Coordinates of C-alpha atoms in Angstrom, one line a residue:
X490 CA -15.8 -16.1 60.1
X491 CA -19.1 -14.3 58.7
X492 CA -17.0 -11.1 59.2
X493 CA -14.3 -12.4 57.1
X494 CA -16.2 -13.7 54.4
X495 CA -17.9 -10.2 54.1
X496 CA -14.5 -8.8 53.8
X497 CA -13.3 -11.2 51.1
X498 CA -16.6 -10.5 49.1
X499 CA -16.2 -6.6 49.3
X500 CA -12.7 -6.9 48.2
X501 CA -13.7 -8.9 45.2
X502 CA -11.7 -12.1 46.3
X503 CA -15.4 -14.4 47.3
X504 CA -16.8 -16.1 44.1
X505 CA -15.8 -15.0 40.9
X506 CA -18.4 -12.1 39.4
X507 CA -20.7 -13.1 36.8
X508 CA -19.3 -12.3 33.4
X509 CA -20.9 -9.5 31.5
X510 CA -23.7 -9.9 28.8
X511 CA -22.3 -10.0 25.4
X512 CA -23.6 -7.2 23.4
X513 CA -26.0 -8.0 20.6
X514 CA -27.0 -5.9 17.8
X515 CA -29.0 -6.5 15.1
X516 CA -28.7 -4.4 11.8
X517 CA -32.6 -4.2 10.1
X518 CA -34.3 -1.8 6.9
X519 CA -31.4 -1.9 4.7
X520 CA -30.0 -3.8 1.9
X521 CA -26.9 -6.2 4.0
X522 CA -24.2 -6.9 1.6
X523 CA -22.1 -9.9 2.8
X524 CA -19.6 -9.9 -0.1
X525 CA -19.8 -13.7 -0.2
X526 CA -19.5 -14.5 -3.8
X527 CA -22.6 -15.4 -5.6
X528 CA -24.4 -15.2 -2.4
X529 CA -27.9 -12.7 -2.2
X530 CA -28.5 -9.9 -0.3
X531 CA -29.9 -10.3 2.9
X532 CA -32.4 -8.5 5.1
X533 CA -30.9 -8.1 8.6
X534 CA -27.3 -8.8 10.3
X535 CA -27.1 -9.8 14.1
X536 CA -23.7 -9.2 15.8
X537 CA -22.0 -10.3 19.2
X538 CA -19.6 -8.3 20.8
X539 CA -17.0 -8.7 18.1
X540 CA -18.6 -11.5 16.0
X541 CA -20.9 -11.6 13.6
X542 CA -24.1 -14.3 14.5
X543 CA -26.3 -14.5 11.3
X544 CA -27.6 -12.7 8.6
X545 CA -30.8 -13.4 7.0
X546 CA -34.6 -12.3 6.8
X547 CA -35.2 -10.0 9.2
X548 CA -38.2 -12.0 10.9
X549 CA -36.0 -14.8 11.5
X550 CA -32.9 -12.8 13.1
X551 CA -35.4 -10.5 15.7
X552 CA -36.8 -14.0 16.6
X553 CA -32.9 -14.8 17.4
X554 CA -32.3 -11.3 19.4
X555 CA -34.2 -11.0 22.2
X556 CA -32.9 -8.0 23.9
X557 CA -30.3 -6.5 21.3
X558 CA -29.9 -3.2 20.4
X559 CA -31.7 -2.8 17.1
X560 CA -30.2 -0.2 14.5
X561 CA -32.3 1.2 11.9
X562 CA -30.3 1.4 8.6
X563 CA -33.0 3.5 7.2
X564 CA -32.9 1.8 3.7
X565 CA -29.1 2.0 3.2
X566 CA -26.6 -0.6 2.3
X567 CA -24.5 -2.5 4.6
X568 CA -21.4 -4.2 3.6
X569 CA -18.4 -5.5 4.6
X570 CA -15.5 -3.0 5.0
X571 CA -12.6 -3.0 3.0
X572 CA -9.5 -4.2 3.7
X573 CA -6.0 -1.8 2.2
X574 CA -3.0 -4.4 2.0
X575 CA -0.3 -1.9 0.8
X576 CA 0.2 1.0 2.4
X577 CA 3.3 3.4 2.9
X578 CA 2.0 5.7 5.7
X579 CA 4.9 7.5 7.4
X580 CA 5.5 11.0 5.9
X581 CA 9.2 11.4 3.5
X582 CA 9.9 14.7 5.8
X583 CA 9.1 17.6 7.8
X584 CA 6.9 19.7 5.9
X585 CA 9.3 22.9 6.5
X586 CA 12.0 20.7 4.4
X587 CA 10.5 20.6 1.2
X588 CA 10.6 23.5 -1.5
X589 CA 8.1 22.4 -4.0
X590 CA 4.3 20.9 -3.6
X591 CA 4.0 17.5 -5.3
X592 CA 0.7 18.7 -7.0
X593 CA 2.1 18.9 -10.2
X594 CA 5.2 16.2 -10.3
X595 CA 3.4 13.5 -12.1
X596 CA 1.1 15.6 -14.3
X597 CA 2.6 15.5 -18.4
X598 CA 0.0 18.4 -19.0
X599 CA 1.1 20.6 -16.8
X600 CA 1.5 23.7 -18.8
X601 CA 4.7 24.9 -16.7
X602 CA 6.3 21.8 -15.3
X603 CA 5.6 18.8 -17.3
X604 CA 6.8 15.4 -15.8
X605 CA 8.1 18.1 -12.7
X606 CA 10.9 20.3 -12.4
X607 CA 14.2 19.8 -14.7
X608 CA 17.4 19.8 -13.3
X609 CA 18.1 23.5 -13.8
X610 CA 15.3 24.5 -11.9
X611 CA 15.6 22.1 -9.3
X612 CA 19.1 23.7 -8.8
X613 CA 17.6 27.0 -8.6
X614 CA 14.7 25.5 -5.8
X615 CA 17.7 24.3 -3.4
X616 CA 20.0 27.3 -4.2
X617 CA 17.3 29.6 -2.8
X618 CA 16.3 27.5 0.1
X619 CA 19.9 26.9 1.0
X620 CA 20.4 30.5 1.4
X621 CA 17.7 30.9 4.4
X622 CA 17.8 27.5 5.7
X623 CA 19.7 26.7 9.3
X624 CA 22.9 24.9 8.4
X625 CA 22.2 21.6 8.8
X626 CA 18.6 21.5 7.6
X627 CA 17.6 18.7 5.2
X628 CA 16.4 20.0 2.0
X629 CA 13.9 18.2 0.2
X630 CA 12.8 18.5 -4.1
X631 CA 10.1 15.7 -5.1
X632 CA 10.4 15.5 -9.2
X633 CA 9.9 12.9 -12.1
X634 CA 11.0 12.3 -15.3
X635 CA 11.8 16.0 -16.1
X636 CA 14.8 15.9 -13.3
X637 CA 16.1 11.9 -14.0
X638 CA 16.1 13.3 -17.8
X639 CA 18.3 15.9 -17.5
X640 CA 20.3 15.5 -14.1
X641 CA 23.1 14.4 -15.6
X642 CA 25.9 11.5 -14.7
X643 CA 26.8 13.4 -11.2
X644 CA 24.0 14.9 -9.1
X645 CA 26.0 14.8 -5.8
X646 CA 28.7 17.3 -7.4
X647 CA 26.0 19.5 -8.7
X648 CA 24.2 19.6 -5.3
X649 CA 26.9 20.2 -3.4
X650 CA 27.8 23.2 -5.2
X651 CA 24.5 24.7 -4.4
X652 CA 24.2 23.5 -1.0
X653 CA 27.2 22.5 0.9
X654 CA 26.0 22.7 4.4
X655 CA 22.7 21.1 3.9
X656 CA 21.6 17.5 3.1
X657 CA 20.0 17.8 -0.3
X658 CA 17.1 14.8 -1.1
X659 CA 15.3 15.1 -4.5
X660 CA 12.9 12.4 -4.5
X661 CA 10.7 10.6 -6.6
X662 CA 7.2 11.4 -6.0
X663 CA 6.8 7.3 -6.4
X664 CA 9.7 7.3 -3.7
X665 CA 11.9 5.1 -6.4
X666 CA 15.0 6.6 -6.2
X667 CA 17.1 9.3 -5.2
X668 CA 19.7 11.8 -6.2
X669 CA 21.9 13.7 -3.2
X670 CA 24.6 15.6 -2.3
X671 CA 27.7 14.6 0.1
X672 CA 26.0 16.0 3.3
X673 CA 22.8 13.3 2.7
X674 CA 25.2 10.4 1.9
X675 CA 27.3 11.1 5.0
X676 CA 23.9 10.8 6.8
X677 CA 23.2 7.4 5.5
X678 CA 26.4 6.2 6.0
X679 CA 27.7 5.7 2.5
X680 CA 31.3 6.2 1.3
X681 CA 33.3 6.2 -1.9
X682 CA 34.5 3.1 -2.8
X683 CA 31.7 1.0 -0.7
X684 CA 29.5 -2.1 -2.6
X685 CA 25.9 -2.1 -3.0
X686 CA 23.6 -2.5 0.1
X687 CA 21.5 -5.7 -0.5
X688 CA 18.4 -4.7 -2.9
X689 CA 19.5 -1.1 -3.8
X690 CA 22.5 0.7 -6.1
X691 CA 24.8 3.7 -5.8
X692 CA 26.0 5.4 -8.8
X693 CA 29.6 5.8 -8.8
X694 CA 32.3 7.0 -11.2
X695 CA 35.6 4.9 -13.0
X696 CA 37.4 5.9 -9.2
X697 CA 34.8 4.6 -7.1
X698 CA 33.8 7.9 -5.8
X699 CA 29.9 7.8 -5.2
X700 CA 28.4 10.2 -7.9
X701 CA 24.7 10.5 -5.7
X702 CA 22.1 8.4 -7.2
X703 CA 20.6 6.6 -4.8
X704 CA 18.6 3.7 -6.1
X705 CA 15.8 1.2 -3.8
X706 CA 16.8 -0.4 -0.8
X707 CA 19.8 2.1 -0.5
X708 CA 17.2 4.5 0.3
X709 CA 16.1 2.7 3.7
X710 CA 19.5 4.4 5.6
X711 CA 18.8 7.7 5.0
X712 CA 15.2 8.0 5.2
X713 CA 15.8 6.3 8.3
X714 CA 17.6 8.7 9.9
X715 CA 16.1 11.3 8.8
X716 CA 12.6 10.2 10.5
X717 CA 15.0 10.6 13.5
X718 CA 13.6 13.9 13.4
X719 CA 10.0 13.0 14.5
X720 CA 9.5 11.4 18.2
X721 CA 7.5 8.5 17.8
X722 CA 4.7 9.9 19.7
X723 CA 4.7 12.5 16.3
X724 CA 4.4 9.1 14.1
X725 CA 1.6 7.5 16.5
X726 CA -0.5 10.7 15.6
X727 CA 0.4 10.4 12.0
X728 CA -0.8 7.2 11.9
X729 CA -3.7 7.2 14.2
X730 CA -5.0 10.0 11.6
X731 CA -4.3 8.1 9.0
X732 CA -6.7 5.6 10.2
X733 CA -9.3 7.7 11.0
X734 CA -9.5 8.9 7.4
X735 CA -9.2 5.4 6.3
X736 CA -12.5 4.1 8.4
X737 CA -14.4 7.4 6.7
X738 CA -13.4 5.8 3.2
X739 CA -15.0 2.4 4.6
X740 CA -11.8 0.5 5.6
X741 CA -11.4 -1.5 8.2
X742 CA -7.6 -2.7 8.3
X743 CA -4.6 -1.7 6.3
X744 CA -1.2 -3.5 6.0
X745 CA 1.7 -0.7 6.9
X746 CA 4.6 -1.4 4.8
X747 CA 7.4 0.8 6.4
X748 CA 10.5 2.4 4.8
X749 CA 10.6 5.2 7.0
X750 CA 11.0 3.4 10.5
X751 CA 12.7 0.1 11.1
X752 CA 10.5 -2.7 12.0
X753 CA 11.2 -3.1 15.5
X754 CA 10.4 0.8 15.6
X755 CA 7.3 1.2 13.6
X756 CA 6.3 -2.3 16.0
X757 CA 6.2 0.2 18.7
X758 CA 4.7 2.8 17.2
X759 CA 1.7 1.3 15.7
X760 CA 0.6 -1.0 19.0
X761 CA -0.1 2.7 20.2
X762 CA -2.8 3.5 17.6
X763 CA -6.3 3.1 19.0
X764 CA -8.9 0.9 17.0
X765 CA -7.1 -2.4 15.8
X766 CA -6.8 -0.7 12.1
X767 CA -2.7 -1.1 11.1
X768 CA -0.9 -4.7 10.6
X769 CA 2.9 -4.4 9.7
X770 CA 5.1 -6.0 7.0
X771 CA 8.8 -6.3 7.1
X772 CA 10.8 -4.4 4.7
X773 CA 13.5 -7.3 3.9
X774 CA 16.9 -5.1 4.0
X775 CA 19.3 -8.1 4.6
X776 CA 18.7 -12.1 3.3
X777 CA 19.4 -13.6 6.6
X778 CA 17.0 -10.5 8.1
X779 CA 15.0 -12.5 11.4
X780 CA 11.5 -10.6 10.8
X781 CA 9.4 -11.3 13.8
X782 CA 5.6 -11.4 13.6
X783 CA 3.4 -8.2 14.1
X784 CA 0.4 -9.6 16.2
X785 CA 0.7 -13.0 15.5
X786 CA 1.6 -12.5 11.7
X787 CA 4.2 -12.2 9.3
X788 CA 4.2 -10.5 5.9
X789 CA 8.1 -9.8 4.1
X790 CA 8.2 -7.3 1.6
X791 CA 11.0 -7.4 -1.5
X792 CA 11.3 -5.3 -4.4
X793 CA 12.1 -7.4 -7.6
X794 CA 12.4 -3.9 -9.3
X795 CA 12.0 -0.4 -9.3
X796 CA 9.3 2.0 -11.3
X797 CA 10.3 3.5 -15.3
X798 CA 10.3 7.5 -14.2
X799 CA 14.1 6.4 -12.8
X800 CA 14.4 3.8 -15.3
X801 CA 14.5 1.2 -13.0
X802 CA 11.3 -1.3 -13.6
X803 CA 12.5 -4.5 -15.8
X804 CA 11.5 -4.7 -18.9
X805 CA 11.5 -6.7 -22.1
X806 CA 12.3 -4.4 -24.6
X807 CA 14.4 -1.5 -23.9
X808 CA 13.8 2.1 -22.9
X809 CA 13.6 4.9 -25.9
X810 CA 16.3 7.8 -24.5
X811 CA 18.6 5.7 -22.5
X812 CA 21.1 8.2 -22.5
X813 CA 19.1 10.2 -19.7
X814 CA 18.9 6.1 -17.6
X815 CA 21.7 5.2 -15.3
X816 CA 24.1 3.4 -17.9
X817 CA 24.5 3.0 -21.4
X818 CA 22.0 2.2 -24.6
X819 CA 20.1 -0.5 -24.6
X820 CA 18.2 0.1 -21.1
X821 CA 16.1 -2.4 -20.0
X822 CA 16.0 -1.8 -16.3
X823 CA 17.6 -3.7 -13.6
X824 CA 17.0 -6.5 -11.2
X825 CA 16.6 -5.3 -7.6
X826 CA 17.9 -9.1 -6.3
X827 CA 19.9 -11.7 -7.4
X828 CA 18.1 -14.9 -8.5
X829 CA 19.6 -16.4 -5.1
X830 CA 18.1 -13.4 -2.9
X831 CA 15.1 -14.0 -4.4
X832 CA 15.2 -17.9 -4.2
X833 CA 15.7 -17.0 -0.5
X834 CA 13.0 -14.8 0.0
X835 CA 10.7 -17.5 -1.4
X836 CA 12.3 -20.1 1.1
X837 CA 11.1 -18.5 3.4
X838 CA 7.3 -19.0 2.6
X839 CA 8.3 -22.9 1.8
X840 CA 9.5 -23.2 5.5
X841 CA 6.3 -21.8 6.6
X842 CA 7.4 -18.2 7.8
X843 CA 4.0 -16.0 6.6
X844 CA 3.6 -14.4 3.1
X845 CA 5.8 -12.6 0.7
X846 CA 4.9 -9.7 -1.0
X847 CA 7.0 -9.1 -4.0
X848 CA 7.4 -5.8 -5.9
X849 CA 7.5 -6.5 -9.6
X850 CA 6.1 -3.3 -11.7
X851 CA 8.1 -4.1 -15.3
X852 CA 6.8 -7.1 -17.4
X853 CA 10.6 -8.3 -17.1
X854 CA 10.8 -8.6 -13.3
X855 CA 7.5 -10.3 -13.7
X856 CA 8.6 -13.0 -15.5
X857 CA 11.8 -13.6 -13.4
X858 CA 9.9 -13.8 -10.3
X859 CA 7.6 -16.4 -11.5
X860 CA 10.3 -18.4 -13.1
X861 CA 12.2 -18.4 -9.6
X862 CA 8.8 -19.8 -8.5
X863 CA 8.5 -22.7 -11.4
X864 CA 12.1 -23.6 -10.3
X865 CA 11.5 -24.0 -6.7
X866 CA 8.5 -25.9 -8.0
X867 CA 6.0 -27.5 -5.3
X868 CA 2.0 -27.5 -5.4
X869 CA 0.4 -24.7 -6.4
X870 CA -1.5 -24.4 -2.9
X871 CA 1.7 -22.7 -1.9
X872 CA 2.1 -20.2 -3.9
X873 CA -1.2 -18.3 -3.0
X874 CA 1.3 -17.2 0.2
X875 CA 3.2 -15.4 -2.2
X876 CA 1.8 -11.7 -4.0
X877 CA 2.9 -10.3 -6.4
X878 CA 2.7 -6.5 -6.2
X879 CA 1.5 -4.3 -8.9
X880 CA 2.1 -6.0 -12.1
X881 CA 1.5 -2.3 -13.6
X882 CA 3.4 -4.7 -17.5
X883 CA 2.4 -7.8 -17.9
X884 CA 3.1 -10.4 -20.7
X885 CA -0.3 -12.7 -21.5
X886 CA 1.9 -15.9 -21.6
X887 CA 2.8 -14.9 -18.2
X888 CA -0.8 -14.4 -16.6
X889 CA -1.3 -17.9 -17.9
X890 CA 1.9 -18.9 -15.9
X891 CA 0.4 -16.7 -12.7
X892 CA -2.6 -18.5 -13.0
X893 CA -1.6 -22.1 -12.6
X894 CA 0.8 -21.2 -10.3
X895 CA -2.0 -19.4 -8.0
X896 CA -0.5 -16.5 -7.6
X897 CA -2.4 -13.4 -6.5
X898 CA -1.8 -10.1 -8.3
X899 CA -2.4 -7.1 -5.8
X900 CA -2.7 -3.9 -8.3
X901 CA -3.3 -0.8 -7.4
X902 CA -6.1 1.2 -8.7
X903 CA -4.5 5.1 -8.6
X904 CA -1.6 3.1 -10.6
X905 CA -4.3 3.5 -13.8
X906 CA -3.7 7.2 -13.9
X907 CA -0.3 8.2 -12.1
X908 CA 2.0 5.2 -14.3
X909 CA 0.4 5.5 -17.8
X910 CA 2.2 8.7 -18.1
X911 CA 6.0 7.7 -16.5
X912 CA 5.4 4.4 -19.3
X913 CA 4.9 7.3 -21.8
X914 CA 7.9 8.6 -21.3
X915 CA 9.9 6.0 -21.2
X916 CA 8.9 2.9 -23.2
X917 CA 7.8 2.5 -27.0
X918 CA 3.8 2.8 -27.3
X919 CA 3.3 -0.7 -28.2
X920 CA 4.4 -1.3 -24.6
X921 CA 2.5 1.8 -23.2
X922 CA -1.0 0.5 -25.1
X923 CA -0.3 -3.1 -23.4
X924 CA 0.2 -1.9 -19.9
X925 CA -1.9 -1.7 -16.7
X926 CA -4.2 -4.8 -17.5
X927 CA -6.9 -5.9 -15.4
X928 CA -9.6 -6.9 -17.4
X929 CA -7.2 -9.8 -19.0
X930 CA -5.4 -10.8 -15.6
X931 CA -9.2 -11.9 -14.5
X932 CA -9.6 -13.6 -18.2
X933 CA -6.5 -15.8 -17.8
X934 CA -8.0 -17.1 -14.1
X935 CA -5.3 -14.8 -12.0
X936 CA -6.7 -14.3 -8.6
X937 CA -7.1 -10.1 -8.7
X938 CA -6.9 -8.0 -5.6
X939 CA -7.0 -4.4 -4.3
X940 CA -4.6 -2.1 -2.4
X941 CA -4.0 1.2 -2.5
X942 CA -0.6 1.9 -2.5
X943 CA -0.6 5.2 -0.4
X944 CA 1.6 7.4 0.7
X945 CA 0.9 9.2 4.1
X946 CA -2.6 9.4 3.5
X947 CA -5.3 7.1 2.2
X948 CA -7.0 8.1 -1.1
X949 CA -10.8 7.4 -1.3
X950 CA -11.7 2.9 -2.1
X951 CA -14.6 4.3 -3.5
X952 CA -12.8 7.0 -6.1
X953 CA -10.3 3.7 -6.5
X954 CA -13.4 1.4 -7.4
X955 CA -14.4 4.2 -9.7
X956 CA -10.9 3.8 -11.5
X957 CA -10.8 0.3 -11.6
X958 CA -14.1 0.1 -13.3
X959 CA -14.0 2.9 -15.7
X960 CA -10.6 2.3 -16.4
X961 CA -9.3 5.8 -18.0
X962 CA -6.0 4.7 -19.6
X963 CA -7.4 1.2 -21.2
X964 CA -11.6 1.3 -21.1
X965 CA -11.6 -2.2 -22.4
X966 CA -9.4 -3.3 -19.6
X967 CA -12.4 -2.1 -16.7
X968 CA -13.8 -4.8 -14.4
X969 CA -17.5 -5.3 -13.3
X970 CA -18.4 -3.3 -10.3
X971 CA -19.0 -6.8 -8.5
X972 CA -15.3 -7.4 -9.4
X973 CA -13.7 -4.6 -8.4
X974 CA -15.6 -4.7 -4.7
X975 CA -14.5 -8.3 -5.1
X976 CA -10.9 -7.4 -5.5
X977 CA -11.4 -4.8 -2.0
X978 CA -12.7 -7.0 0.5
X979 CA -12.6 -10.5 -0.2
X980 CA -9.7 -11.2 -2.4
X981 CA -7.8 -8.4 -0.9
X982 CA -8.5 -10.7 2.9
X983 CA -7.8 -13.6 1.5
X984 CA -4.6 -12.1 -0.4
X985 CA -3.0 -11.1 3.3
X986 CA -4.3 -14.0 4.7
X987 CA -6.8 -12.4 7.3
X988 CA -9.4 -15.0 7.2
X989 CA -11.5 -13.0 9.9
X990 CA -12.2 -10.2 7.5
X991 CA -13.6 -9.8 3.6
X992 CA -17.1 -11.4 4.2
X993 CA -20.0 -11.3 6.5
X994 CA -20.2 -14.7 7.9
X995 CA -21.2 -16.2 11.2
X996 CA -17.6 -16.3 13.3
X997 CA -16.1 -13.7 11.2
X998 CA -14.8 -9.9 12.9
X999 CA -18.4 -7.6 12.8
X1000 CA -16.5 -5.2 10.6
X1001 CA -17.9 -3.4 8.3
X1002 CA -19.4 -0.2 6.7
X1003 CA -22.8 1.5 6.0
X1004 CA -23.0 3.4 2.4
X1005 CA -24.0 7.0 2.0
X1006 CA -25.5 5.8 -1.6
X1007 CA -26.2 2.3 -2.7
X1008 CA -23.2 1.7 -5.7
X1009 CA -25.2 -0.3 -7.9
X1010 CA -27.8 2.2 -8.8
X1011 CA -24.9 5.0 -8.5
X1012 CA -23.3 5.9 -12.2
X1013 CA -19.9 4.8 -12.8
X1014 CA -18.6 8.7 -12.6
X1015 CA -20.1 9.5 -9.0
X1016 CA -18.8 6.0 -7.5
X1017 CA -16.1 8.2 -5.9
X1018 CA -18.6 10.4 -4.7
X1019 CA -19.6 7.4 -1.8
X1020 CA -18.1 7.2 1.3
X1021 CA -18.7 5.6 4.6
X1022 CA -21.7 7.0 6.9
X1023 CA -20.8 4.4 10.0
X1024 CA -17.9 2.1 9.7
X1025 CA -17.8 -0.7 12.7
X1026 CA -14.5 -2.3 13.5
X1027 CA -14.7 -5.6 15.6
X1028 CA -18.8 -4.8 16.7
X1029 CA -17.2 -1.1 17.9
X1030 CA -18.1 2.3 15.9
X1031 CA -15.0 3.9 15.0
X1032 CA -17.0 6.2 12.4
X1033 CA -20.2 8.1 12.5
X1034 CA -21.7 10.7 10.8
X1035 CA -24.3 10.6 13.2
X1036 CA -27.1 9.5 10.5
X1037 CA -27.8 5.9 11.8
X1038 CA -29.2 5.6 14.8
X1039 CA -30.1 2.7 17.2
X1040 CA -34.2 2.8 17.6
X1041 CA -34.0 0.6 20.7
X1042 CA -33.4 0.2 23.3

């Protein structure tokens, strides 16, 4: 009996082991940020395992940690990290398909290529490449207004005269809207004569025959299958750097919203990235579309419109040069979904199936959305389920309406410099002097909040913060620096929902960041300058320029 009792307890199968002593560290010497409104600084933060335990003095926490590991912040500032709820991560294509950089694409100065490449030249880019390309090859242009201006009524025709054998994408650098040849709609599936996909348009002639614009949701095919090109082991790498750039920017969880992969792929994919950094929306390509949770959430994604270098946001008044948008004078831009689409979309937050994130750029797709919402009607307490995304034109009368209604507006910092100039192109300046407003949203009471709005990789919070305070299209429109870090952590939390993140309270995820330079005695021009010197995700370093240190044990 003794003998088999030894042999049970050497095989592990006696009494259940002792579970391990939770890890306790407490955070001392530094300035601890906690980004709860209103509340002040405190001296010291004490962490368990994955949990924060207390802040407070610093006499009153050691008195609370017997045995932690202490870390001496050497005078720095802690804070909580931020939190990116809009991200686009997946890369358009293979690097060896494009033919042009997308440095200078968006820049109106640009002493060559203002608003990008025209149509001749773009022509001339995919003539060349097609020549010493493998049949077969996609080929790739990213352009802006300079193209959509001058492409003319039939892109495909030109395209394919230039490049038969290849599929031929030119892109928006926003990624709103395409123009391609026959090869790239064959490889999405499209023919002549077909309707509409739900949430996107093809351009088509008095025949029917398909004349290669490619507008919104009828991008999702094709980009699709052309990320059939990289194994998902390529997009796990891809997106496992992407994170790793994020946490050295201070970020501690981002919201992928892919186009490129479908959701039960990118599902896959981004489980396999180390360091519990990406959640997942659901790009909502069909109404009766079953999007399943993505660790234990749900966040749908709809586009109410498009973005003005395709003439495609929805506006009130209409576009100046509407013979270079998609159909004829007046232009205001067009509705992505029907009213009923978008009545369904909302639905789906009334029946309790997670958040919606709407896409509404134009001032006119902002006001349809929240008129869908005022006709559903119900409490407000609903409607902070439901975002709406970017807001880049937005009529006063309807922040009021956004207000009551509790909507939260996510905007998007970089928007402040890249869509001021597409606006300029394409709207009157009375609507260009009116757009991208921050410091009025907060005025009429709208709930404000931060994302990025990257493509394949993350731009620095800090250089965004520095935008969204200085403002450099509307100065008068700038927030407070305690706004904009308000509108990064807990707004932008409390936006997606994740109630475990955006401040540093007992309970809460120990997540968080330690500053290279403390931002309120930094000038508004070197904000960007800051970055992240240790970022901690759930009480594990994930970041670490080696310049904090534990002092004991």
């Amino acid at each position: 009996m003794n003998k088999l009792l030894s042999l049970l307890l050497a095989a592990g199968l006696g009494c259940p082991s002792e579970p391990p002593d939770p890890e306790r560290v407490l955070y001392v010497n530094g300035r601890i940020d906690t980004c709860v409104p209103g509340a002040p600084p405190a001296e010291a933060l004490l962490t368990t395992d994955d949990r924060i335990t207390a802040t407070g003095p610093r006499r009153t926490l050691e008195a609370q940690a017997h045995g932690a590991r202490v870390v001496d912040l050497g005078g720095r500032t802690l804070m909580c990290g931020f939190v990116d709820g809009h991200i686009h991560p997946e890369p358009l294509g293979a690097p060896a398909w494009f033919v042009n950089s997308p440095e200078y694409v968006s820049d109106p100065t640009h002493p060559q290529h203002p608003y990008g490449p025209d149509a001749a030249e773009v022509l001339e880019l995919v003539r060349q490449r097609a020549l010493v390309a493998a049949a077969g090859q996609p080929i790739m242009v990213l352009v802006s207004v300079a193209y959509w201006a001058s492409a003319g009524q039939d892109p495909r025709a030109a395209l394919d005269a230039v490049a038969p054998n290849h599929p031929v994408v030119i892109a928006s650098w926003g990624g709103h809207g395409l123009a391609v040849n026959s090869a790239a709609l064959a490889l999405a599936g499209f023919s002549d004569g077909q309707a509409d996909p739900y949430g996107g348009r093809l351009t088509r002639d008095s025949t029917g025959r398909l004349t290669g614009y490619v507008q919104e949701l009828a991008e999702v095919p094709l980009f699709q299958t052309l990320a059939g090109a990289f194994t998902d082991g390529d997009l796990v790498t891809h997106a496992t750097g992407y994170a790793q750039a994020a946490w050295r920017t201070g970020q501690v969880r981002g919201l992928a919203i892919p186009f490129m992969v479908s959701p039960t792929r990118g599902a896959g994919i981004y489980a396999q990235v180390p360091g519990d950094y990406w959640r997942m929306a659901c790009l909502l390509t069909d109404p009766a579309q079953d999007c399943q949770p993505y660790r234990g959430e749900t966040h749908v994604k709809v586009f109410i419109d498009g973005s003005p270098d395709r003439c495609e946001a929805l506006m009130h008044l209409p576009y100046v040069s509407p013979e270079t948008c998609p159909e004829d004078a007046p232009w205001y831009g067009f509705a992505n979904l029907s009213t009923l689409h978008i009545d369904l979309a909302l639905m789906r937050v009334i029946g309790g199936e997670g958040r919606l994130l709407a896409h509404a750029l134009g001032d006119g797709a902002v006001t349809l959305f929240l008129d869908r919402l005022e006709a559903l009607g119900g409490p407000a307490s609903r409607w902070p389920q439901v975002t709406l995304e970017h807001g880049d034109h937005f009529r006063p009368a309807d922040m009021a309406r956004a207000a009551r209604l509790g909507v939260v507006v996510v905007q998007n910092p970089t928007h402040l410099l890249t869509v001021p100039p597409l606006s300029a192109a394409r709207y009157a300046p009375a609507v260009v002097a009116e757009s991208e407003p921050l410091r009025d949203l907060v005025t009429n009471g709208v709930r404000l909040a931060f994302a990025s709005d990257d493509f394949i990789a993350p731009t620095s919070t800090w250089l965004q913060i520095q935008l969204a305070v200085a403002h450099p299209f509307r100065p008068a429109q700038g927030l407070t620096l305690q706004e904009a870090l308000d509108a990064w952590t807990v707004h932008a939390a409390a936006a997606r929902g994740w109630t475990d993140l955006g401040t540093l309270e007992p309970g809460k995820r120990a997540s968080f960041q330690v500053l290279s330079r403390d931002p309120r005695s930094t000038p508004v021009p070197e904000l960007g300058g800051i970055t992240s010197v240790l970022t901690v995700v759930n009480g594990a370093t994930v970041w670490s320029n080696g310049s904090v240190q534990a002092v004991s044990p």
